Coordinates of C-alpha atoms in Angstrom, one line a residue:
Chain M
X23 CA 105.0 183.2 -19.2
X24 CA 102.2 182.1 -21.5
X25 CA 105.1 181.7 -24.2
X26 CA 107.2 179.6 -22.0
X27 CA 104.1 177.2 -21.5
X28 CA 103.0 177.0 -25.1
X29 CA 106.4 176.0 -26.0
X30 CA 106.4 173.3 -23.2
X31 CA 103.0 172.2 -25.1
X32 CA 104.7 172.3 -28.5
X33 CA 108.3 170.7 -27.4
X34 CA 105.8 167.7 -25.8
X35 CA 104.0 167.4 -28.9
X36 CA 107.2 167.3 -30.8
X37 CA 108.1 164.3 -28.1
X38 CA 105.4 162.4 -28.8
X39 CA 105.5 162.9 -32.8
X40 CA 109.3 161.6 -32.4
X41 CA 108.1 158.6 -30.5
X42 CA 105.6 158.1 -33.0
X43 CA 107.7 158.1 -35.9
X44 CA 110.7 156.6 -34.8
X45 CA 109.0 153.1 -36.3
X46 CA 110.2 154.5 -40.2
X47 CA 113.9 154.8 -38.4
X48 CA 114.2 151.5 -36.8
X49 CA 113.4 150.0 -40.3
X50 CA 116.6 152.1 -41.4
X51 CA 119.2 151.2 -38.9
X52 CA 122.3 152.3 -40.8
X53 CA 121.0 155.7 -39.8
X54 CA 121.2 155.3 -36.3
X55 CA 124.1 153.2 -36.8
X56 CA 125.7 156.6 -38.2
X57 CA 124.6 158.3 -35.4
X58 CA 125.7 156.3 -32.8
X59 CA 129.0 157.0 -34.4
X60 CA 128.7 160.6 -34.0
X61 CA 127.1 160.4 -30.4
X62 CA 128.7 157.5 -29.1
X63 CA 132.0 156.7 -30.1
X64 CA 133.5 160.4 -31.0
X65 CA 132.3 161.3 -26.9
X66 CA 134.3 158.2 -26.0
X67 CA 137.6 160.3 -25.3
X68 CA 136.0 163.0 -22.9
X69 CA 134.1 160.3 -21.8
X70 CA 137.1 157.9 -20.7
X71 CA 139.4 161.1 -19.5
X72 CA 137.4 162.7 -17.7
X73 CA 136.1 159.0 -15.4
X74 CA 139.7 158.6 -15.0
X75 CA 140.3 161.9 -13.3
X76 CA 137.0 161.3 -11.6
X77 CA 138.3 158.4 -10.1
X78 CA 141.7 159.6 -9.1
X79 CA 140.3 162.2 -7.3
X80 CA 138.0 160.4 -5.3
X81 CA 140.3 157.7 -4.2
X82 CA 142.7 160.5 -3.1
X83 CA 139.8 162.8 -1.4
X84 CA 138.4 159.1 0.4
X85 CA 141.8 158.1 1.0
X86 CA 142.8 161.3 2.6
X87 CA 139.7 161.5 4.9
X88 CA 139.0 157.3 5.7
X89 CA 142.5 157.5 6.9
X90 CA 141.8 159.9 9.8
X91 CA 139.5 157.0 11.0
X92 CA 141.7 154.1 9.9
X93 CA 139.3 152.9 7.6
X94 CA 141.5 153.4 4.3
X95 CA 140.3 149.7 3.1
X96 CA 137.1 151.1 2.2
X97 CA 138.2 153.3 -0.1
X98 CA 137.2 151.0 -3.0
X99 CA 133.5 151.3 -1.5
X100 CA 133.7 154.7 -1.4
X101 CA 134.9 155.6 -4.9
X102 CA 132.2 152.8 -6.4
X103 CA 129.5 153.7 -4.5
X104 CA 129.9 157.1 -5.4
X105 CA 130.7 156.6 -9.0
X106 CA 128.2 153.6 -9.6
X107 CA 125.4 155.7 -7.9
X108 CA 125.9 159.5 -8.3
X109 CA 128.9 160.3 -10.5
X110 CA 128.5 158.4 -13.5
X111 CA 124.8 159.1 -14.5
X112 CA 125.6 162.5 -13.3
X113 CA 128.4 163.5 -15.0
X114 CA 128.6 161.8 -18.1
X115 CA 125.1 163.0 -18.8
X116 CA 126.5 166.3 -17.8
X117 CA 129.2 165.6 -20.4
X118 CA 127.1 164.2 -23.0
X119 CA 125.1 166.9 -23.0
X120 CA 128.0 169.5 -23.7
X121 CA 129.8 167.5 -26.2
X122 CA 127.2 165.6 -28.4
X123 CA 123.6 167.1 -27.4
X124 CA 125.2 170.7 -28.5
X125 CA 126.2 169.4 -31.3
X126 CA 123.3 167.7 -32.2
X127 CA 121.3 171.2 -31.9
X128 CA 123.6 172.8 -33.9
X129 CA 123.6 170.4 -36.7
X130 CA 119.6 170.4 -36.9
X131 CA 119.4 174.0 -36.4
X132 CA 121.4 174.6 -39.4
X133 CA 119.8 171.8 -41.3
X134 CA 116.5 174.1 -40.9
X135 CA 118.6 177.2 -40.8
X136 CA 119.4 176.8 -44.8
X137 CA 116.4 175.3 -45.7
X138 CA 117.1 171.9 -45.8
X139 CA 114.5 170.5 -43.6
X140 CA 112.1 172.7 -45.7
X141 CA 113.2 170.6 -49.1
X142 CA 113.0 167.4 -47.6
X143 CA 109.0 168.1 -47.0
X144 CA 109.1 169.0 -50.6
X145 CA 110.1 165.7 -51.4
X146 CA 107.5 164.4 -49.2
X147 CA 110.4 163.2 -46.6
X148 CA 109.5 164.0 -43.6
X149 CA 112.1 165.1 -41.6
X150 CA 110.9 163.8 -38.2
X151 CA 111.5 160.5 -39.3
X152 CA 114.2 160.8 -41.3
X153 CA 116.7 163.5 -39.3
X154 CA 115.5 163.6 -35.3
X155 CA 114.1 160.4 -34.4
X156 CA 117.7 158.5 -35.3
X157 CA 119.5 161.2 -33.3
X158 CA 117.0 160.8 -30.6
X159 CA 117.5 157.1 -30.9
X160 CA 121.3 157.2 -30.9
X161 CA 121.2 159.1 -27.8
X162 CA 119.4 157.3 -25.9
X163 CA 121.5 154.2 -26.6
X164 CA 124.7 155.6 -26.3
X165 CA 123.9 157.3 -23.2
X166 CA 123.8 153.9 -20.9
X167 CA 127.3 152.9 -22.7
X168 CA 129.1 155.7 -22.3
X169 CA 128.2 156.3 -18.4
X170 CA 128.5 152.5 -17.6
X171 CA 131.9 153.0 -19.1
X172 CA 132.8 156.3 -17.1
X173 CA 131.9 154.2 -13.8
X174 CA 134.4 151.3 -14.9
X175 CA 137.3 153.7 -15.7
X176 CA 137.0 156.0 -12.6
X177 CA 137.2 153.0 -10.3
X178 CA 140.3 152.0 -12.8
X179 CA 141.3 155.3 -11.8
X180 CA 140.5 155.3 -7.7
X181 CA 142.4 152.0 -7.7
X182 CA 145.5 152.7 -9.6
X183 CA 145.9 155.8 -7.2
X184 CA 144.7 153.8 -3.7
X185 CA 146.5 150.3 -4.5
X186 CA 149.2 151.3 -6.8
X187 CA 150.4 154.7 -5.6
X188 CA 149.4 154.4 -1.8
X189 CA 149.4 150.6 -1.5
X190 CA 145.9 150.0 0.0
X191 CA 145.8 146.4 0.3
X192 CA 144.1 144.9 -3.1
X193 CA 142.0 142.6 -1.6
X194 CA 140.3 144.5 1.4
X195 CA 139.8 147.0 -1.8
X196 CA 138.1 144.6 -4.2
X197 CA 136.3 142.7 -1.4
X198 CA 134.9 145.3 1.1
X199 CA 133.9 146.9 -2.7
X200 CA 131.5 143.7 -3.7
X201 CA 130.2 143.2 -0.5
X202 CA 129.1 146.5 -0.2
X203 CA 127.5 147.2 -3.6
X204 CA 124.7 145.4 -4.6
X205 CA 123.6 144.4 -8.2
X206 CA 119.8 145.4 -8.1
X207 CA 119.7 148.2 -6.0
X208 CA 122.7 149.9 -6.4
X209 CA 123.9 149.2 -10.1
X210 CA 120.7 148.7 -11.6
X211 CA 119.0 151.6 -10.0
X212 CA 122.3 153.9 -11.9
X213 CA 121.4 152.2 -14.9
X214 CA 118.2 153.1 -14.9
X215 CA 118.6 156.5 -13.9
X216 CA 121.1 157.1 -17.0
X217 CA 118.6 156.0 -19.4
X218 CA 116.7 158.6 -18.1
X219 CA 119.1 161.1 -18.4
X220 CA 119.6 159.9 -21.7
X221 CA 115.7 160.5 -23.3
X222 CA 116.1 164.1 -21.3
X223 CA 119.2 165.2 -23.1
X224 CA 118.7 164.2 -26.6
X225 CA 114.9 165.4 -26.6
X226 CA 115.9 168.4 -25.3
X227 CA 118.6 168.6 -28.1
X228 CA 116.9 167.5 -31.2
X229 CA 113.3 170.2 -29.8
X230 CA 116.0 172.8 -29.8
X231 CA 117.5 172.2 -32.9
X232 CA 114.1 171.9 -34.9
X233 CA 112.8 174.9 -32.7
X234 CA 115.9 177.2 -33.5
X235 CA 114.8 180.3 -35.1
X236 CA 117.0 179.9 -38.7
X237 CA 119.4 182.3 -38.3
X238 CA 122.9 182.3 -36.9
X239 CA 122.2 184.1 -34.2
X240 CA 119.1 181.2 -33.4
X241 CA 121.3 178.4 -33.8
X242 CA 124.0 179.5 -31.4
X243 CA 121.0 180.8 -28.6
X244 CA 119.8 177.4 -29.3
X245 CA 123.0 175.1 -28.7
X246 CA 123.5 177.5 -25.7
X247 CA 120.2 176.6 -24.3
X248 CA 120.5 173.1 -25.1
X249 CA 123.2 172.7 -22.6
X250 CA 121.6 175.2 -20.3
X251 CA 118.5 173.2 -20.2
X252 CA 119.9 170.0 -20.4
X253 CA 121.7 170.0 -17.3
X254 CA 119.4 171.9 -15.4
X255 CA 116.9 169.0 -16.1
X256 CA 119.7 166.5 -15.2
X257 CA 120.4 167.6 -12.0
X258 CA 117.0 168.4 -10.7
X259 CA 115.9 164.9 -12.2
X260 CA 118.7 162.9 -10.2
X261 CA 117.1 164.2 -7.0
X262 CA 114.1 163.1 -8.1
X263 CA 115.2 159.8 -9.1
X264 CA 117.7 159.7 -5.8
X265 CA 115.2 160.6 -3.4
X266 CA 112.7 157.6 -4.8
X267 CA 115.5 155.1 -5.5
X268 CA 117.4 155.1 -2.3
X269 CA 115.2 156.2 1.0
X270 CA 117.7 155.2 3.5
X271 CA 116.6 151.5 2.9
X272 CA 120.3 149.7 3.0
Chain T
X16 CA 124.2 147.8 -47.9
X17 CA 128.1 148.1 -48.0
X18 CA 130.3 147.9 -44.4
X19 CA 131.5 150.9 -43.7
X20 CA 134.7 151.3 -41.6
X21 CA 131.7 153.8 -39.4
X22 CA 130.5 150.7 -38.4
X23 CA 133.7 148.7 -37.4
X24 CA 133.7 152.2 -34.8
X25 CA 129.9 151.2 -33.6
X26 CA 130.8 147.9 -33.2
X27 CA 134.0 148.6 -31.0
X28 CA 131.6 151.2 -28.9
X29 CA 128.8 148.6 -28.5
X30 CA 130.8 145.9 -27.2
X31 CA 133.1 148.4 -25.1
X32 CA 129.6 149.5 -23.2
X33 CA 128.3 146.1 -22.8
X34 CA 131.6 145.2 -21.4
X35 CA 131.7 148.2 -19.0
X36 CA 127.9 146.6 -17.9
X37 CA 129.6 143.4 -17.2
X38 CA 132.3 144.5 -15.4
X39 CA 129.8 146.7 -13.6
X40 CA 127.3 143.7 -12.8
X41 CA 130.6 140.7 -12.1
X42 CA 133.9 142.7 -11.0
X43 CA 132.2 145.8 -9.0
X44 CA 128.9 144.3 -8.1
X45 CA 128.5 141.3 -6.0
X46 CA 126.6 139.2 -8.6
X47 CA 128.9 137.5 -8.8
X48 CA 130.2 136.7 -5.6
X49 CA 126.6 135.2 -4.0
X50 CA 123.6 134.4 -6.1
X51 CA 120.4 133.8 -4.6
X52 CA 119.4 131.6 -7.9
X53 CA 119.2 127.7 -5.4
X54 CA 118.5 129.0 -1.5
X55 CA 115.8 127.9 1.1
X56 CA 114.5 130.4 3.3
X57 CA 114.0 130.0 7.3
X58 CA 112.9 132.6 10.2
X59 CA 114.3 133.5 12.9
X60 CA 112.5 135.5 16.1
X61 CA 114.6 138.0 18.3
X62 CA 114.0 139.8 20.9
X63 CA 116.0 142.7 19.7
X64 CA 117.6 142.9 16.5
X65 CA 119.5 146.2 17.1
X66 CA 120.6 147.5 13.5
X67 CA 120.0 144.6 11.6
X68 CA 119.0 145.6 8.3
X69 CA 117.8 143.8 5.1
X70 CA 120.7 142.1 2.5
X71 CA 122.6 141.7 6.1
X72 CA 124.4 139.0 5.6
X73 CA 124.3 135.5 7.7
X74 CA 127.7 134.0 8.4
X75 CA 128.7 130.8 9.8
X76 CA 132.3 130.2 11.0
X77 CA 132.8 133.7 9.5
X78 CA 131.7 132.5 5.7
X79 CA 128.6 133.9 4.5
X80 CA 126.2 131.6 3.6
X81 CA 122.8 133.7 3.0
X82 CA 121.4 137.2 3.2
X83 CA 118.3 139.0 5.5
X84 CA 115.2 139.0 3.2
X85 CA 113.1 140.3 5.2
X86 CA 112.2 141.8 8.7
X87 CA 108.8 141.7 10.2
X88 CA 107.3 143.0 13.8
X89 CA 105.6 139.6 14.5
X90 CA 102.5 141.7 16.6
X91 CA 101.4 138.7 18.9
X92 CA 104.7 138.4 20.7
X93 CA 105.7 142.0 19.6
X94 CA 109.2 139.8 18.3
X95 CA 111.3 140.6 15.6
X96 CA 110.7 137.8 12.9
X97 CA 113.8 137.8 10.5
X98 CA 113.5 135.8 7.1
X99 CA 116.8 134.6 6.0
X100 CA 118.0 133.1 2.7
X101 CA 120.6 130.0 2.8
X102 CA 122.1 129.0 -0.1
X103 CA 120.9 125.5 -0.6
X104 CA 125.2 123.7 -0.5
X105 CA 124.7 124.5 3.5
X106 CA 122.3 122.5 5.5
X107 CA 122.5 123.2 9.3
X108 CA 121.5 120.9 12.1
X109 CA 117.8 121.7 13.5
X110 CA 119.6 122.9 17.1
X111 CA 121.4 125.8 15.0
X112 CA 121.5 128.5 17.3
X113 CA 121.3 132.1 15.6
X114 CA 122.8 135.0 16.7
X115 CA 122.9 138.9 16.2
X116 CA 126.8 140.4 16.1
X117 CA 128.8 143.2 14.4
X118 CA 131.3 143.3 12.4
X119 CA 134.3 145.0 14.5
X120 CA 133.2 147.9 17.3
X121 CA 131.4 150.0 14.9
X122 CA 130.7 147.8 11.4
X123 CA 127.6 146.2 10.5
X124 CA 125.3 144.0 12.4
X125 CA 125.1 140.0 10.7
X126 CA 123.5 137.2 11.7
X127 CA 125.7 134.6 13.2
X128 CA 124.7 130.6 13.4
X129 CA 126.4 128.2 15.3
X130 CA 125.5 124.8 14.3
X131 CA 124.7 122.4 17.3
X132 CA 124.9 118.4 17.2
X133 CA 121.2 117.6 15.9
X134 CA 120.9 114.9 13.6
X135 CA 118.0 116.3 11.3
X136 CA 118.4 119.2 9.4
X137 CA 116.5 122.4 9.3
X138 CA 114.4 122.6 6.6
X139 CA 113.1 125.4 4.2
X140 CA 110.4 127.7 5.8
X141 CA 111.5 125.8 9.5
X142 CA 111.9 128.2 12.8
X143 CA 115.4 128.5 14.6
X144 CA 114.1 127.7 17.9
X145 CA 117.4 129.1 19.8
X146 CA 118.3 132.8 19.2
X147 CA 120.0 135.5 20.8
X148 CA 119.5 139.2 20.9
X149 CA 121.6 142.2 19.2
X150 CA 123.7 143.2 21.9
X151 CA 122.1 147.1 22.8
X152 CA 125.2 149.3 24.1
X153 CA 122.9 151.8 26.3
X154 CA 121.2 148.6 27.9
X155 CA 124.9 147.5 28.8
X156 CA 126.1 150.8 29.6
X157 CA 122.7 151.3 31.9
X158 CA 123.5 147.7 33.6
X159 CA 126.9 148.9 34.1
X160 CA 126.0 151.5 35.6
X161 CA 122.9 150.1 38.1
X162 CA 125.9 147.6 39.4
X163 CA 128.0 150.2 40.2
X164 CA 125.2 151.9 42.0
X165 CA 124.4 149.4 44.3
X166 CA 128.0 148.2 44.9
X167 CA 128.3 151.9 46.4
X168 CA 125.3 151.5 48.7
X169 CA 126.8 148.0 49.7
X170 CA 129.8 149.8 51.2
X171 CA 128.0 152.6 52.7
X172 CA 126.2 150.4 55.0

């Protein structure tokens, strides 16, 4: 118990020190820039897959139950709504988390694992600056991206099954979609909520890594709790976030 | 500082987001479809405004032309006072008269206007002076019912 609260202590410490030294990092932007690459655009595939198949479901799900009440034309509303709101953030944080936040555990836990982190203090590099806070950066940016991105291909996806396989009319789809979804609250509100998703998961990510006891054994309990952690904090943070950003006001 | 082909990937992921935002914000959002950017406002009072919300829209001749801003209990005349925003292309004749409907039997509740024959316009912050209630089913249902009452005692006699 004590040790679970010390470490809380230590990993918002380590926060803080990342926020601080992230100046040294911004200076150097071809490091985040090779970050992103790693983050962003190699989680692109799940990332795209995986909205499709979102989408596709959901139109077929909405379509099968809006039918029963001849209301099939708001299946575009459904599947946005849904995705623009809940499933995006939710998921591809969910996603991000497993496929680039493990990774970026691993990769730091090994770092300090074989004693590189250790020779870059020697060198009077300090590895804050130099190794987390451009992961921590990347993440963050990339996280918006890539869950803006999953909302635009699942309603790709809810569409090419409702209008192209089922034949929903396409205008009552597109329409009864725009009228119902509003910028501010609806697509703004996801926006934000991903950003936040997106500080959770890398910091948890990069703490882990630099925490990782350095042996094999602590690097894989690490990545493992990364992911553990990580969506355990997305989750019970989207209620949060829902329960303040949408009180039944539309 | 050499251009790596690491950063032709970055640059196709950037612009793939910020495209993904835009479609969001134009395509899937309605920002595109009505801007509030050149409106007047003007208020409305009702006697019951049923399930009229705020961002309801206000439609004449079926095309929208503004949203609900904002709905107040006005606590002198215990009134519903509705603040709408027109978009400032539609000016409406100071006889408008303003009225709650729905959408179909169970869709959403909108503010209808009807323009009248006045030759002034209404003008930004001005009152509709003419305005009819939300139609409440349970009030119609319970009217309904009262006639039918009384047509049964009309017989009995």
């Amino acid at each position: 118990m004590v040790d679970s609260i010390w470490r809380l202590g230590y990993a918002s410490r380590f926060f803080l020190l990342t926020l601080l030294k992230s100046g040294t990092s911004f200076r150097r932007f071809d490091l985040i820039i090779r970050e992103l690459y790693f983050t962003g655009v190699l989680s692109l595939i799940i990332i795209i897959v995986s909205g499709l198949f979102v989408g596709m479901v959901l139109g077929l799900q909405g379509y099968e139950t809006l039918q029963r009440f001849g209301a099939e034309s708001a299946v575009g509303t459904m599947v946005a709504l849904s995705l623009v709101r809940e499933l995006g953030p939710v998921v591809a944080a969910l996603l991000f988390a497993s496929r680039a936040g493990s990774a970026i555990t691993a990769e730091i836990g090994l770092m300090k694992a074989t004693d590189q982190l250790a020779a870059m203090e020697m060198m009077a590099v300090d590895p804050i600056a130099r190794v987390v806070a451009p992961r921590f950066w990347a993440g963050v940016i990339s996280m918006p991206f890539l869950a803006a991105l999953f909302s635009v291909v699942g309603v790709f996806g809810g569409y090419l099954i409702a209008v192209v396989l089922i034949g929903v009319d396409e205008g009552s789809f597109w329409s009864q979609m725009q009228n119902a979804i509003d910028f501010r609250y609806d697509i703004v509100n996801g926006i934000i909520k991903t950003c936040v998703f997106g500080v959770a998961v890398t910091a948890i990510a990069v703490f882990e890594g630099y925490d990782a006891s350095p042996t094999a054994e602590g690097v894989s309990g690490a990545t493992t709790r990364t992911v553990v952690t990580s969506s355990l904090v997305i989750l019970g943070l989207d209620f949060v976030l829902t329960s303040v950003m949408f009180r039944g006001m539309s | 500082m050499q251009r790596t082909t690491m950063d032709l990937w970055v640059g196709f992921f950037v612009m793939a987001g910020i495209g993904a935002l835009l479609l969001l914000a134009l395509k899937i959002g309605n920002l595109g479809t009505y801007s509030a950017a050149d409106s007047y406002t003007l208020v409305g009072s009702f006697e019951n405004i049923g399930g009229l919300k705020v961002r309801a829209p206000i439609k004449s001749a079926g095309v929208v032309v503004g949203r609900v801003t904002d709905i107040q209990l006005n606590t002198e005349t215990f009134d519903a006072a509705v603040t709408m925003n027109i978009d400032s292309r539609y000016k409406f004749p100071q006889d408008t008269f303003a009225s709650i409907l729905t959408s179909g039997l169970l869709g959403e509740q909108y503010i209808g206007l009807a323009a009248g024959g006045d030759e002034a316009f209404l003008k930004s912050g001005d009152k509709i002076m003419k305005t009819n209630s939300a139609l409440v089913l349970e009030d119609m249902i319970g009217r309904f019912l009262f006639n039918k009452a009384s047509e049964g005692n009309d017989e009995k006699k």
